[in-house]
Amino acid sequence: MKGKFKKRNNRKGHFDYNSPGSYFITFRTNEWKPVLSSLSNGKIVLTPAGKIVETCWHRIPERYPPTQIDAFVIMPDHFHGILRIPDIHGNHCFEDVRINPCISNMLTREYRKSIGVYYPLQRRRMMISKIIGWFKHQTAKELNNLHDTPGQSLWDKDFHDHIIRSDNQLRIMREYIELNPSKRSGKS
């Protein structure tokens, strides 16, 4: 049965994840273990592991400027957060790629050429995957130091992202994050 199931890459092939924009990120703990928090009457109570996750999330902007963190929630067995990477003018880009040069920077050169957009691609030194990789590594390392458990995995290997394409989508994602604890505990 080896090779029967192939892991699907959930990154969009035509999208440049180095680009300005807002990203809704979700990742889960290894084997869905509820080690980050608990829920009490629809409210989150962080464990020591959850406090490490919160601290490291707040360190992302200093580690990867000009990245900004937005709404986030640390659930017992998973994490949702919004990362925002502004353009060189500090703007977050949501408009149509064909009329906004900022958005055209989100797409690979080949894809932009195929749709007739020829704005130069501004390279950045960071990527969403790189940020998440650092975050997951740092939180696992700090938790392992706390518990003297070197090499223990805290997170599942992958993460999921959603490219936020409008102010309305950003509002919906923030609302989802805010309501996630009460929905999870059945108290909506």
PDB file of C-alpha atoms in Angstrom:
ATOM      1  CA  MET A   1       0.000   0.000   0.000  1.00  0.00           C
ATOM      2  CA  LYS A   2       3.005   2.276   0.144  1.00  0.00           C
ATOM      3  CA  GLY A   3       2.465   5.329  -2.024  1.00  0.00           C
ATOM      4  CA  LYS A   4      -1.286   4.788  -2.308  1.00  0.00           C
ATOM      5  CA  PHE A   5      -2.103   8.077  -0.627  1.00  0.00           C
ATOM      6  CA  LYS A   6      -0.200  11.137  -1.708  1.00  0.00           C
ATOM      7  CA  LYS A   7      -0.129  14.142   0.548  1.00  0.00           C
ATOM      8  CA  ARG A   8      -1.670  17.092  -1.230  1.00  0.00           C
ATOM      9  CA  ASN A   9       0.230  20.367  -1.208  1.00  0.00           C
ATOM     10  CA  ASN A  10      -2.279  23.001  -0.142  1.00  0.00           C
ATOM     11  CA  ARG A  11      -0.195  25.997  -1.302  1.00  0.00           C
ATOM     12  CA  LYS A  12      -1.516  27.722  -4.422  1.00  0.00           C
ATOM     13  CA  GLY A  13       0.952  27.097  -7.251  1.00  0.00           C
ATOM     14  CA  HIS A  14       0.487  30.487  -8.948  1.00  0.00           C
ATOM     15  CA  PHE A  15       0.691  32.534  -5.757  1.00  0.00           C
ATOM     16  CA  ASP A  16       3.822  34.198  -4.415  1.00  0.00           C
ATOM     17  CA  TYR A  17       3.730  33.740  -0.633  1.00  0.00           C
ATOM     18  CA  ASN A  18       6.457  36.377  -0.283  1.00  0.00           C
ATOM     19  CA  SER A  19       3.970  39.035  -1.272  1.00  0.00           C
ATOM     20  CA  PRO A  20       2.063  41.683   0.639  1.00  0.00           C
ATOM     21  CA  GLY A  21      -1.313  40.582   1.873  1.00  0.00           C
ATOM     22  CA  SER A  22      -3.222  39.018   4.737  1.00  0.00           C
ATOM     23  CA  TYR A  23      -3.199  35.306   5.445  1.00  0.00           C
ATOM     24  CA  PHE A  24      -5.468  33.236   7.683  1.00  0.00           C
ATOM     25  CA  ILE A  25      -3.271  30.460   9.102  1.00  0.00           C
ATOM     26  CA  THR A  26      -4.341  27.237  10.832  1.00  0.00           C
ATOM     27  CA  PHE A  27      -2.186  24.490  12.228  1.00  0.00           C
ATOM     28  CA  ARG A  28      -2.792  21.730  14.715  1.00  0.00           C
ATOM     29  CA  THR A  29      -0.933  19.948  17.436  1.00  0.00           C
ATOM     30  CA  ASN A  30       0.662  16.603  16.755  1.00  0.00           C
ATOM     31  CA  GLU A  31      -2.062  13.912  16.822  1.00  0.00           C
ATOM     32  CA  TRP A  32      -4.594  16.579  17.830  1.00  0.00           C
ATOM     33  CA  LYS A  33      -3.369  16.432  21.434  1.00  0.00           C
ATOM     34  CA  PRO A  34      -5.189  19.069  23.546  1.00  0.00           C
ATOM     35  CA  VAL A  35      -2.057  20.545  25.132  1.00  0.00           C
ATOM     36  CA  LEU A  36      -2.391  24.269  24.390  1.00  0.00           C
ATOM     37  CA  SER A  37      -5.458  25.312  26.350  1.00  0.00           C
ATOM     38  CA  SER A  38      -8.742  24.237  27.792  1.00  0.00           C
ATOM     39  CA  LEU A  39     -12.214  25.672  27.361  1.00  0.00           C
ATOM     40  CA  SER A  40     -14.271  26.853  30.295  1.00  0.00           C
ATOM     41  CA  ASN A  41     -17.711  28.324  29.524  1.00  0.00           C
ATOM     42  CA  GLY A  42     -16.576  29.317  26.033  1.00  0.00           C
ATOM     43  CA  LYS A  43     -13.401  30.988  27.329  1.00  0.00           C
ATOM     44  CA  ILE A  44      -9.826  29.913  26.660  1.00  0.00           C
ATOM     45  CA  VAL A  45      -7.579  29.001  29.585  1.00  0.00           C
ATOM     46  CA  LEU A  46      -3.993  28.693  28.368  1.00  0.00           C
ATOM     47  CA  THR A  47      -1.707  25.920  29.560  1.00  0.00           C
ATOM     48  CA  PRO A  48       2.040  26.583  29.935  1.00  0.00           C
ATOM     49  CA  ALA A  49       2.379  25.327  26.334  1.00  0.00           C
ATOM     50  CA  GLY A  50      -0.333  27.757  25.216  1.00  0.00           C
ATOM     51  CA  LYS A  51       1.464  30.636  26.948  1.00  0.00           C
ATOM     52  CA  ILE A  52       4.640  29.763  25.043  1.00  0.00           C
ATOM     53  CA  VAL A  53       2.633  29.751  21.801  1.00  0.00           C
ATOM     54  CA  GLU A  54       1.148  33.167  22.627  1.00  0.00           C
ATOM     55  CA  THR A  55       4.573  34.629  23.479  1.00  0.00           C
ATOM     56  CA  CYS A  56       6.164  33.311  20.285  1.00  0.00           C
ATOM     57  CA  TRP A  57       3.247  34.584  18.153  1.00  0.00           C
ATOM     58  CA  HIS A  58       3.850  38.068  19.568  1.00  0.00           C
ATOM     59  CA  ARG A  59       7.550  37.785  18.636  1.00  0.00           C
ATOM     60  CA  ILE A  60       6.865  37.296  14.919  1.00  0.00           C
ATOM     61  CA  PRO A  61       6.813  41.048  14.042  1.00  0.00           C
ATOM     62  CA  GLU A  62      10.203  41.632  15.665  1.00  0.00           C
ATOM     63  CA  ARG A  63      11.672  38.506  14.067  1.00  0.00           C
ATOM     64  CA  TYR A  64      10.191  39.152  10.597  1.00  0.00           C
ATOM     65  CA  PRO A  65       9.563  42.868  10.117  1.00  0.00           C
ATOM     66  CA  PRO A  66       7.360  44.334   8.653  1.00  0.00           C
ATOM     67  CA  THR A  67       5.051  41.347   9.303  1.00  0.00           C
ATOM     68  CA  GLN A  68       2.123  42.173  11.557  1.00  0.00           C
ATOM     69  CA  ILE A  69       0.051  39.817  13.647  1.00  0.00           C
ATOM     70  CA  ASP A  70      -3.701  40.245  13.780  1.00  0.00           C
ATOM     71  CA  ALA A  71      -6.424  38.265  15.527  1.00  0.00           C
ATOM     72  CA  PHE A  72      -5.526  34.795  16.797  1.00  0.00           C
ATOM     73  CA  VAL A  73      -6.884  32.068  19.042  1.00  0.00           C
ATOM     74  CA  ILE A  74      -5.102  29.227  20.803  1.00  0.00           C
ATOM     75  CA  MET A  75      -7.520  26.320  20.963  1.00  0.00           C
ATOM     76  CA  PRO A  76      -6.759  23.126  22.934  1.00  0.00           C
ATOM     77  CA  ASP A  77      -5.465  21.248  19.886  1.00  0.00           C
ATOM     78  CA  HIS A  78      -5.039  23.846  17.143  1.00  0.00           C
ATOM     79  CA  PHE A  79      -4.219  27.463  16.399  1.00  0.00           C
ATOM     80  CA  HIS A  80      -5.809  30.071  14.127  1.00  0.00           C
ATOM     81  CA  GLY A  81      -4.148  33.383  13.369  1.00  0.00           C
ATOM     82  CA  ILE A  82      -3.948  36.139  10.816  1.00  0.00           C
ATOM     83  CA  LEU A  83      -0.588  37.314   9.506  1.00  0.00           C
ATOM     84  CA  ARG A  84      -0.380  40.536   7.537  1.00  0.00           C
ATOM     85  CA  ILE A  85       2.518  41.533   5.314  1.00  0.00           C
ATOM     86  CA  PRO A  86       2.206  45.149   4.158  1.00  0.00           C
ATOM     87  CA  ASP A  87       3.621  46.439   0.888  1.00  0.00           C
ATOM     88  CA  ILE A  88       6.522  48.883   0.856  1.00  0.00           C
ATOM     89  CA  HIS A  89       4.070  51.708   1.612  1.00  0.00           C
ATOM     90  CA  GLY A  90       2.507  49.913   4.591  1.00  0.00           C
ATOM     91  CA  ASN A  91      -0.700  49.009   2.737  1.00  0.00           C
ATOM     92  CA  HIS A  92      -2.491  45.671   2.763  1.00  0.00           C
ATOM     93  CA  CYS A  93      -3.660  44.728  -0.701  1.00  0.00           C
ATOM     94  CA  PHE A  94      -7.101  43.406  -1.574  1.00  0.00           C
ATOM     95  CA  GLU A  95      -8.072  44.780  -4.998  1.00  0.00           C
ATOM     96  CA  ASP A  96      -8.148  43.052  -8.362  1.00  0.00           C
ATOM     97  CA  VAL A  97      -4.716  41.917  -9.516  1.00  0.00           C
ATOM     98  CA  ARG A  98      -5.157  43.419 -12.992  1.00  0.00           C
ATOM     99  CA  ILE A  99      -5.561  46.981 -11.702  1.00  0.00           C
ATOM    100  CA  ASN A 100      -3.415  47.010  -8.579  1.00  0.00           C
ATOM    101  CA  PRO A 101       0.362  46.681  -8.906  1.00  0.00           C
ATOM    102  CA  CYS A 102       0.569  45.760  -5.222  1.00  0.00           C
ATOM    103  CA  ILE A 103      -1.524  42.646  -5.828  1.00  0.00           C
ATOM    104  CA  SER A 104       0.409  41.747  -8.946  1.00  0.00           C
ATOM    105  CA  ASN A 105       3.433  41.276  -6.718  1.00  0.00           C
ATOM    106  CA  MET A 106       1.612  38.324  -5.147  1.00  0.00           C
ATOM    107  CA  LEU A 107       1.795  36.264  -8.289  1.00  0.00           C
ATOM    108  CA  THR A 108       4.710  34.438  -9.826  1.00  0.00           C
ATOM    109  CA  ARG A 109       6.332  35.984 -12.868  1.00  0.00           C
ATOM    110  CA  GLU A 110       5.029  33.232 -15.174  1.00  0.00           C
ATOM    111  CA  TYR A 111       1.438  33.577 -14.007  1.00  0.00           C
ATOM    112  CA  ARG A 112       1.554  37.379 -14.241  1.00  0.00           C
ATOM    113  CA  LYS A 113       2.865  37.137 -17.804  1.00  0.00           C
ATOM    114  CA  SER A 114       0.115  34.673 -18.744  1.00  0.00           C
ATOM    115  CA  ILE A 115      -2.620  37.087 -17.605  1.00  0.00           C
ATOM    116  CA  GLY A 116      -0.947  40.191 -19.007  1.00  0.00           C
ATOM    117  CA  VAL A 117       0.317  41.810 -15.796  1.00  0.00           C
ATOM    118  CA  TYR A 118       3.920  42.999 -16.097  1.00  0.00           C
ATOM    119  CA  TYR A 119       4.681  44.849 -12.867  1.00  0.00           C
ATOM    120  CA  PRO A 120       8.078  43.923 -11.436  1.00  0.00           C
ATOM    121  CA  LEU A 121       8.007  41.332  -8.698  1.00  0.00           C
ATOM    122  CA  GLN A 122       9.440  42.740  -5.479  1.00  0.00           C
ATOM    123  CA  ARG A 123      11.387  40.006  -3.721  1.00  0.00           C
ATOM    124  CA  ARG A 124      11.120  39.841   0.026  1.00  0.00           C
ATOM    125  CA  ARG A 125      13.327  38.022   2.463  1.00  0.00           C
ATOM    126  CA  MET A 126      10.463  36.249   4.159  1.00  0.00           C
ATOM    127  CA  MET A 127       7.744  33.823   3.274  1.00  0.00           C
ATOM    128  CA  ILE A 128       4.676  32.613   5.137  1.00  0.00           C
ATOM    129  CA  SER A 129       6.160  29.100   5.256  1.00  0.00           C
ATOM    130  CA  LYS A 130       9.408  30.433   6.679  1.00  0.00           C
ATOM    131  CA  ILE A 131       7.575  32.416   9.376  1.00  0.00           C
ATOM    132  CA  ILE A 132       5.405  29.454  10.349  1.00  0.00           C
ATOM    133  CA  GLY A 133       8.437  27.141  10.313  1.00  0.00           C
ATOM    134  CA  TRP A 134      10.292  29.426  12.718  1.00  0.00           C
ATOM    135  CA  PHE A 135       7.208  29.790  14.924  1.00  0.00           C
ATOM    136  CA  LYS A 136       6.583  26.039  15.152  1.00  0.00           C
ATOM    137  CA  HIS A 137      10.268  25.313  15.764  1.00  0.00           C
ATOM    138  CA  GLN A 138      10.572  28.000  18.441  1.00  0.00           C
ATOM    139  CA  THR A 139       7.439  26.973  20.348  1.00  0.00           C
ATOM    140  CA  ALA A 140       8.430  23.278  20.293  1.00  0.00           C
ATOM    141  CA  LYS A 141      11.980  24.103  21.397  1.00  0.00           C
ATOM    142  CA  GLU A 142      10.802  26.271  24.311  1.00  0.00           C
ATOM    143  CA  LEU A 143       8.224  23.693  25.398  1.00  0.00           C
ATOM    144  CA  ASN A 144      10.804  20.900  25.207  1.00  0.00           C
ATOM    145  CA  ASN A 145      13.215  22.980  27.295  1.00  0.00           C
ATOM    146  CA  LEU A 146      10.459  23.563  29.870  1.00  0.00           C
ATOM    147  CA  HIS A 147       9.645  19.844  30.160  1.00  0.00           C
ATOM    148  CA  ASP A 148      13.176  18.505  29.466  1.00  0.00           C
ATOM    149  CA  THR A 149      11.832  16.537  26.492  1.00  0.00           C
ATOM    150  CA  PRO A 150      14.270  17.271  23.641  1.00  0.00           C
ATOM    151  CA  GLY A 151      13.036  16.411  20.179  1.00  0.00           C
ATOM    152  CA  GLN A 152       9.368  15.971  21.078  1.00  0.00           C
ATOM    153  CA  SER A 153       7.043  17.168  18.348  1.00  0.00           C
ATOM    154  CA  LEU A 154       4.418  19.722  19.339  1.00  0.00           C
ATOM    155  CA  TRP A 155       2.911  20.403  15.922  1.00  0.00           C
ATOM    156  CA  ASP A 156       1.611  18.490  12.946  1.00  0.00           C
ATOM    157  CA  LYS A 157       4.021  18.869  10.024  1.00  0.00           C
ATOM    158  CA  ASP A 158       1.801  20.975   7.773  1.00  0.00           C
ATOM    159  CA  PHE A 159      -0.323  24.081   8.094  1.00  0.00           C
ATOM    160  CA  HIS A 160      -3.267  25.441   6.172  1.00  0.00           C
ATOM    161  CA  ASP A 161      -3.619  28.945   4.865  1.00  0.00           C
ATOM    162  CA  HIS A 162      -6.307  31.051   3.277  1.00  0.00           C
ATOM    163  CA  ILE A 163      -5.321  34.132   1.311  1.00  0.00           C
ATOM    164  CA  ILE A 164      -7.573  36.935   2.500  1.00  0.00           C
ATOM    165  CA  ARG A 165      -8.737  38.840  -0.570  1.00  0.00           C
ATOM    166  CA  SER A 166     -10.994  41.592   0.797  1.00  0.00           C
ATOM    167  CA  ASP A 167     -11.832  43.653   3.862  1.00  0.00           C
ATOM    168  CA  ASN A 168     -15.027  41.611   4.151  1.00  0.00           C
ATOM    169  CA  GLN A 169     -13.074  38.328   4.218  1.00  0.00           C
ATOM    170  CA  LEU A 170     -10.761  39.823   6.844  1.00  0.00           C
ATOM    171  CA  ARG A 171     -13.795  40.734   8.962  1.00  0.00           C
ATOM    172  CA  ILE A 172     -15.233  37.211   8.572  1.00  0.00           C
ATOM    173  CA  MET A 173     -11.925  35.582   9.569  1.00  0.00           C
ATOM    174  CA  ARG A 174     -11.588  37.835  12.629  1.00  0.00           C
ATOM    175  CA  GLU A 175     -15.141  36.959  13.633  1.00  0.00           C
ATOM    176  CA  TYR A 176     -14.447  33.247  13.135  1.00  0.00           C
ATOM    177  CA  ILE A 177     -11.402  33.497  15.408  1.00  0.00           C
ATOM    178  CA  GLU A 178     -13.333  35.430  18.042  1.00  0.00           C
ATOM    179  CA  LEU A 179     -16.268  32.983  18.070  1.00  0.00           C
ATOM    180  CA  ASN A 180     -14.255  29.757  17.738  1.00  0.00           C
ATOM    181  CA  PRO A 181     -14.002  29.062  21.510  1.00  0.00           C
ATOM    182  CA  SER A 182     -17.724  29.527  22.170  1.00  0.00           C
ATOM    183  CA  LYS A 183     -18.689  27.441  19.129  1.00  0.00           C
ATOM    184  CA  ARG A 184     -16.274  24.695  20.134  1.00  0.00           C
ATOM    185  CA  SER A 185     -17.696  24.511  23.651  1.00  0.00           C
ATOM    186  CA  GLY A 186     -21.264  24.683  22.316  1.00  0.00           C
ATOM    187  CA  LYS A 187     -22.014  28.100  23.796  1.00  0.00           C
ATOM    188  CA  SER A 188     -22.772  30.319  20.795  1.00  0.00           C
TER     189      SER A 188
END
